[in-house]
Tab-separated table of C-alpha atoms in Angstrom:
chain	number	residue	atom	x	y	z
A	10	UNK	CA	55.155	59.416	1.875
A	11	UNK	CA	52.253	60.570	4.018
A	12	UNK	CA	53.322	59.977	7.618
A	13	UNK	CA	51.277	60.224	10.809
A	14	UNK	CA	53.346	60.936	13.933
A	15	UNK	CA	53.650	57.847	16.126
A	16	UNK	CA	52.884	55.463	13.276
A	17	UNK	CA	55.177	53.363	11.103
A	18	UNK	CA	55.206	54.434	7.448
A	19	UNK	CA	57.205	52.537	4.866
A	20	UNK	CA	57.465	52.412	1.073
A	21	UNK	CA	58.877	49.328	-0.623
A	22	UNK	CA	61.336	50.159	-3.387
A	23	UNK	CA	62.988	47.812	-5.882
A	24	UNK	CA	66.750	47.451	-5.489
A	25	UNK	CA	68.723	46.015	-8.401
A	26	UNK	CA	72.202	45.103	-7.165
A	27	UNK	CA	73.498	42.277	-9.400
A	28	UNK	CA	76.460	40.123	-8.409
A	29	UNK	CA	78.549	41.673	-11.188
A	30	UNK	CA	78.725	44.864	-9.086
A	31	UNK	CA	80.089	43.251	-5.910
A	32	UNK	CA	79.181	40.789	-3.198
A	33	UNK	CA	77.364	43.053	-0.706
A	34	UNK	CA	75.492	46.352	-0.599
A	35	UNK	CA	74.873	48.835	2.225
A	36	UNK	CA	72.313	51.629	2.609
A	37	UNK	CA	73.243	54.981	4.158
A	38	UNK	CA	70.620	57.623	5.014
A	39	UNK	CA	71.462	61.335	5.146
A	40	UNK	CA	68.945	62.271	7.866
A	41	UNK	CA	68.418	60.962	11.421
A	42	UNK	CA	64.655	60.653	10.837
A	43	UNK	CA	65.020	58.286	7.859
A	44	UNK	CA	65.398	54.504	7.954
A	45	UNK	CA	66.110	51.762	5.422
A	46	UNK	CA	65.171	48.170	6.258
A	47	UNK	CA	67.287	46.142	5.791
A	48	UNK	CA	70.316	48.433	5.880
A	49	UNK	CA	72.564	45.940	4.090
A	50	UNK	CA	72.429	42.700	2.155
A	51	UNK	CA	74.013	40.448	-0.413
A	52	UNK	CA	73.972	41.285	-4.106
A	53	UNK	CA	71.717	39.084	-6.223
A	54	UNK	CA	70.658	38.738	-9.823
A	55	UNK	CA	67.053	39.370	-8.828
A	56	UNK	CA	65.152	42.459	-7.673
A	57	UNK	CA	65.235	42.894	-3.897
A	58	UNK	CA	62.546	44.773	-1.993
A	59	UNK	CA	63.723	47.210	0.676
A	60	UNK	CA	61.547	49.403	2.886
A	61	UNK	CA	62.282	53.087	3.459
A	62	UNK	CA	60.479	55.630	5.611
A	63	UNK	CA	60.601	57.930	8.660
A	64	UNK	CA	61.003	56.939	12.286
A	65	UNK	CA	57.724	56.811	14.197
A	66	UNK	CA	58.801	59.743	16.401
A	67	UNK	CA	58.980	62.205	13.482
A	68	UNK	CA	56.341	64.782	14.483
A	69	UNK	CA	57.069	68.219	12.988
A	70	UNK	CA	54.239	68.894	10.538
A	71	UNK	CA	56.000	69.911	7.346
A	72	UNK	CA	57.643	68.419	4.286
A	73	UNK	CA	60.831	66.522	5.076
A	74	UNK	CA	63.260	65.551	2.315
A	75	UNK	CA	65.963	62.945	2.757
A	76	UNK	CA	67.962	60.468	0.712
A	77	UNK	CA	69.139	56.864	0.882
A	78	UNK	CA	72.360	55.941	-0.924
A	79	UNK	CA	72.948	52.290	-1.805
A	80	UNK	CA	76.575	51.288	-2.320
A	81	UNK	CA	78.169	47.982	-3.231
A	82	UNK	CA	81.548	46.859	-1.941
A	83	UNK	CA	82.952	47.569	-5.414
A	84	UNK	CA	81.897	51.232	-5.167
A	85	UNK	CA	78.778	51.307	-7.343
A	86	UNK	CA	76.138	53.674	-5.956
A	87	UNK	CA	72.553	54.750	-6.482
A	88	UNK	CA	70.690	57.407	-4.468
A	89	UNK	CA	66.942	57.533	-3.878
A	90	UNK	CA	65.204	60.729	-2.682
A	91	UNK	CA	62.507	60.344	-0.048
A	92	UNK	CA	59.871	63.015	0.671
A	93	UNK	CA	57.723	62.666	3.786
A	94	UNK	CA	54.771	64.861	4.728
A	95	UNK	CA	53.943	64.641	8.432
A	96	UNK	CA	50.198	64.881	9.038
A	97	UNK	CA	47.991	65.023	12.130
A	98	UNK	CA	46.392	61.717	13.051
A	99	UNK	CA	42.945	63.193	12.427
A	100	UNK	CA	42.933	65.753	9.629
A	101	UNK	CA	40.386	68.543	10.040
A	102	UNK	CA	39.704	71.099	7.314
A	103	UNK	CA	36.711	73.450	7.320
A	104	UNK	CA	36.111	75.222	3.994
A	105	UNK	CA	33.610	78.041	3.433
A	106	UNK	CA	32.740	80.348	0.563
A	107	UNK	CA	33.771	83.951	1.189
A	108	UNK	CA	30.367	85.251	0.127
A	109	UNK	CA	28.684	83.055	2.771
A	110	UNK	CA	30.093	85.313	5.503
A	111	UNK	CA	28.237	88.180	7.072
A	112	UNK	CA	29.475	91.007	4.844
A	113	UNK	CA	30.021	94.346	6.558
A	114	UNK	CA	31.232	97.753	5.477
A	115	UNK	CA	32.527	98.271	1.965
A	116	UNK	CA	33.353	94.697	0.947
A	117	UNK	CA	31.596	93.893	-2.344
A	118	UNK	CA	30.194	90.576	-3.551
A	119	UNK	CA	31.121	90.235	-7.226
A	120	UNK	CA	29.837	87.691	-9.739
A	121	UNK	CA	32.613	85.945	-11.668
A	122	UNK	CA	32.658	82.658	-13.571
A	123	UNK	CA	36.224	81.843	-12.400
A	124	UNK	CA	35.287	82.047	-8.726
A	125	UNK	CA	34.014	79.091	-6.728
A	126	UNK	CA	30.198	79.062	-6.726
A	127	UNK	CA	30.334	82.056	-9.089
A	128	UNK	CA	31.172	84.863	-6.618
A	129	UNK	CA	34.142	86.453	-4.855
A	130	UNK	CA	34.596	89.296	-2.356
A	131	UNK	CA	36.332	92.485	-3.484
A	132	UNK	CA	37.955	95.232	-1.370
A	133	UNK	CA	37.304	98.675	-2.915
A	134	UNK	CA	39.814	101.505	-2.577
A	135	UNK	CA	39.488	104.356	-0.105
A	136	UNK	CA	38.719	107.807	-1.486
A	137	UNK	CA	41.549	109.375	0.539
A	138	UNK	CA	44.739	108.050	2.075
A	139	UNK	CA	44.726	108.324	5.875
A	140	UNK	CA	47.544	110.379	7.334
A	141	UNK	CA	50.519	108.357	8.546
A	142	UNK	CA	49.526	105.121	6.782
A	143	UNK	CA	52.289	103.743	4.588
A	144	UNK	CA	50.228	101.428	2.410
A	145	UNK	CA	47.334	101.853	0.008
A	146	UNK	CA	44.082	101.652	1.885
A	147	UNK	CA	40.835	99.891	1.238
A	148	UNK	CA	37.531	101.184	2.479
A	149	UNK	CA	36.764	99.476	5.821
A	150	UNK	CA	35.062	96.130	5.381
A	151	UNK	CA	34.570	92.895	7.307
A	152	UNK	CA	33.713	89.287	6.536
A	153	UNK	CA	32.495	87.430	9.628
A	154	UNK	CA	32.462	83.632	9.616
A	155	UNK	CA	31.248	81.268	12.314
A	156	UNK	CA	32.768	77.803	12.131
A	157	UNK	CA	32.972	74.689	14.269
A	158	UNK	CA	35.871	72.316	14.782
A	159	UNK	CA	35.512	68.818	16.255
A	160	UNK	CA	38.686	68.606	18.366
A	161	UNK	CA	41.299	70.676	20.174
A	162	UNK	CA	44.443	71.420	18.186
A	163	UNK	CA	46.622	73.914	16.372
A	164	UNK	CA	44.947	75.227	13.243
A	165	UNK	CA	45.962	77.475	10.353
A	166	UNK	CA	44.176	79.889	8.038
A	167	UNK	CA	44.348	79.776	4.271
A	168	UNK	CA	42.336	81.385	1.505
A	169	UNK	CA	41.765	81.185	-2.238
A	170	UNK	CA	42.715	84.716	-3.211
A	171	UNK	CA	43.749	86.881	-6.152
A	172	UNK	CA	46.029	89.894	-6.419
A	173	UNK	CA	46.195	92.029	-9.528
A	174	UNK	CA	49.372	92.718	-11.505
A	175	UNK	CA	51.771	93.980	-12.617
A	176	UNK	CA	54.203	93.374	-9.754
A	177	UNK	CA	54.752	97.045	-8.831
A	178	UNK	CA	50.976	97.517	-8.634
A	179	UNK	CA	50.422	94.305	-6.647
A	180	UNK	CA	52.743	95.442	-3.850
A	181	UNK	CA	50.100	97.953	-2.718
A	182	UNK	CA	47.104	95.684	-3.240
A	183	UNK	CA	47.931	92.355	-1.631
A	184	UNK	CA	46.835	92.031	1.994
A	185	UNK	CA	44.003	91.614	4.486
A	186	UNK	CA	43.790	91.568	8.270
A	187	UNK	CA	42.166	88.736	10.194
A	188	UNK	CA	41.176	88.044	13.808
A	189	UNK	CA	40.001	84.922	15.625
A	190	UNK	CA	37.441	85.075	18.448
A	191	UNK	CA	37.730	88.840	18.971
A	192	UNK	CA	41.513	88.676	19.266
A	193	UNK	CA	44.006	91.143	17.861
A	194	UNK	CA	44.066	91.818	14.135
A	195	UNK	CA	46.861	90.000	12.306
A	196	UNK	CA	48.181	91.082	8.921
A	197	UNK	CA	47.665	88.519	6.151
A	198	UNK	CA	50.080	89.216	3.303
A	199	UNK	CA	49.432	87.684	-0.125
A	200	UNK	CA	52.644	88.847	-1.792
A	201	UNK	CA	53.788	85.287	-2.592
A	202	UNK	CA	50.793	84.637	-4.838
A	203	UNK	CA	50.970	84.617	-8.634
A	204	UNK	CA	49.220	87.628	-10.105
A	205	UNK	CA	45.928	87.808	-11.982
A	206	UNK	CA	44.752	84.300	-11.107
A	207	UNK	CA	43.237	82.457	-8.178
A	208	UNK	CA	45.652	80.660	-5.832
A	209	UNK	CA	45.665	79.442	-2.246
A	210	UNK	CA	47.561	81.509	0.323
A	211	UNK	CA	48.433	80.508	3.884
A	212	UNK	CA	48.451	83.224	6.540
A	213	UNK	CA	52.073	83.709	7.604
A	214	UNK	CA	53.780	85.766	10.304
A	215	UNK	CA	55.511	89.009	9.326
A	216	UNK	CA	58.821	87.761	10.685
A	217	UNK	CA	62.037	86.432	9.215
A	218	UNK	CA	61.225	83.180	7.477
A	219	UNK	CA	57.507	84.036	7.244
A	220	UNK	CA	56.499	81.027	9.347
A	221	UNK	CA	52.862	79.990	9.485
A	222	UNK	CA	50.550	81.664	11.998
A	223	UNK	CA	49.472	78.919	14.446
A	224	UNK	CA	45.972	79.227	15.893
A	225	UNK	CA	45.500	77.081	19.044
A	226	UNK	CA	41.766	76.362	19.170
A	227	UNK	CA	39.509	74.326	21.409
A	228	UNK	CA	36.800	72.075	20.026
A	229	UNK	CA	33.604	74.022	19.478
A	230	UNK	CA	32.362	77.148	17.749
A	231	UNK	CA	34.685	79.995	16.765
A	232	UNK	CA	34.500	83.283	14.883
A	233	UNK	CA	36.833	84.437	12.130
A	234	UNK	CA	36.726	88.039	10.940
A	235	UNK	CA	38.592	89.090	7.803
A	236	UNK	CA	39.175	92.847	7.609
A	237	UNK	CA	40.020	94.869	4.538
A	238	UNK	CA	43.501	96.392	4.442
A	239	UNK	CA	44.726	97.166	0.905
A	240	UNK	CA	42.381	97.860	-2.015
A	241	UNK	CA	41.444	95.573	-4.919
A	242	UNK	CA	42.460	92.428	-3.031
A	243	UNK	CA	40.091	89.532	-3.726
A	244	UNK	CA	39.070	86.465	-1.742
A	245	UNK	CA	36.977	83.547	-2.944
A	246	UNK	CA	37.165	80.750	-0.338
A	247	UNK	CA	38.467	80.368	3.214
A	248	UNK	CA	39.783	77.261	4.992
A	249	UNK	CA	40.760	76.469	8.577
A	250	UNK	CA	42.932	73.345	8.800
A	251	UNK	CA	45.191	71.436	11.166
A	252	UNK	CA	47.192	70.104	8.174
A	253	UNK	CA	48.836	73.206	6.656
A	254	UNK	CA	51.319	71.251	4.526
A	255	UNK	CA	48.754	69.095	2.804
A	256	UNK	CA	47.265	69.893	-0.588
A	257	UNK	CA	44.883	72.872	-0.613
A	258	UNK	CA	41.150	72.203	-0.847
A	259	UNK	CA	40.026	71.187	-4.310
A	260	UNK	CA	38.546	73.995	-6.392
């Protein structure tokens, strides 16, 4: 189910509870946010339609998984899983090609048939490791994007990126930094990505649980700067969205 906070979202499912299995059935949900309407009824030798879905007050924007168990008075049961994705009322996603940014420093624009629009941005390695730095270093580079959003809200950064394998190699070649509107640089780790192919990565905090990095933004024009960090990391497309748990932009 795709659910907008404050709205009523329901899916009709077909319940088969014939009289041979009892006289009545009841529905029990395993989560306080989930409802079944009606919650009970008489058995019948026909298909009955029941409506399941989240309460209108469910607001946390993420995937929610629950279950409804139907049980007759003779003990026969059937469980239905329910997935709900909570979305903002007005979805906003701004997608740009990495090579459309103002490219500074050592970042390289590389032609490649697997990249969107035929190009990606590559971070070359530094000639020498700086003293006291514990990770492999890229030569300094920046990608500067100017984008506009139509309404105030909490937004999130994601990118279509690639890290190179094998795994031991990827550990030193899988991150950028980014900054919004001249703010502090934030590390953007790509370690969850599959290796040697393009995939979308969401910028997550370097904390336990690796929660998403929320970006409270006002309506208007903003600047995103992606900085090089580790070498050989690649980026193809960038998106700013207020719906981080929706499907990524289509390639």
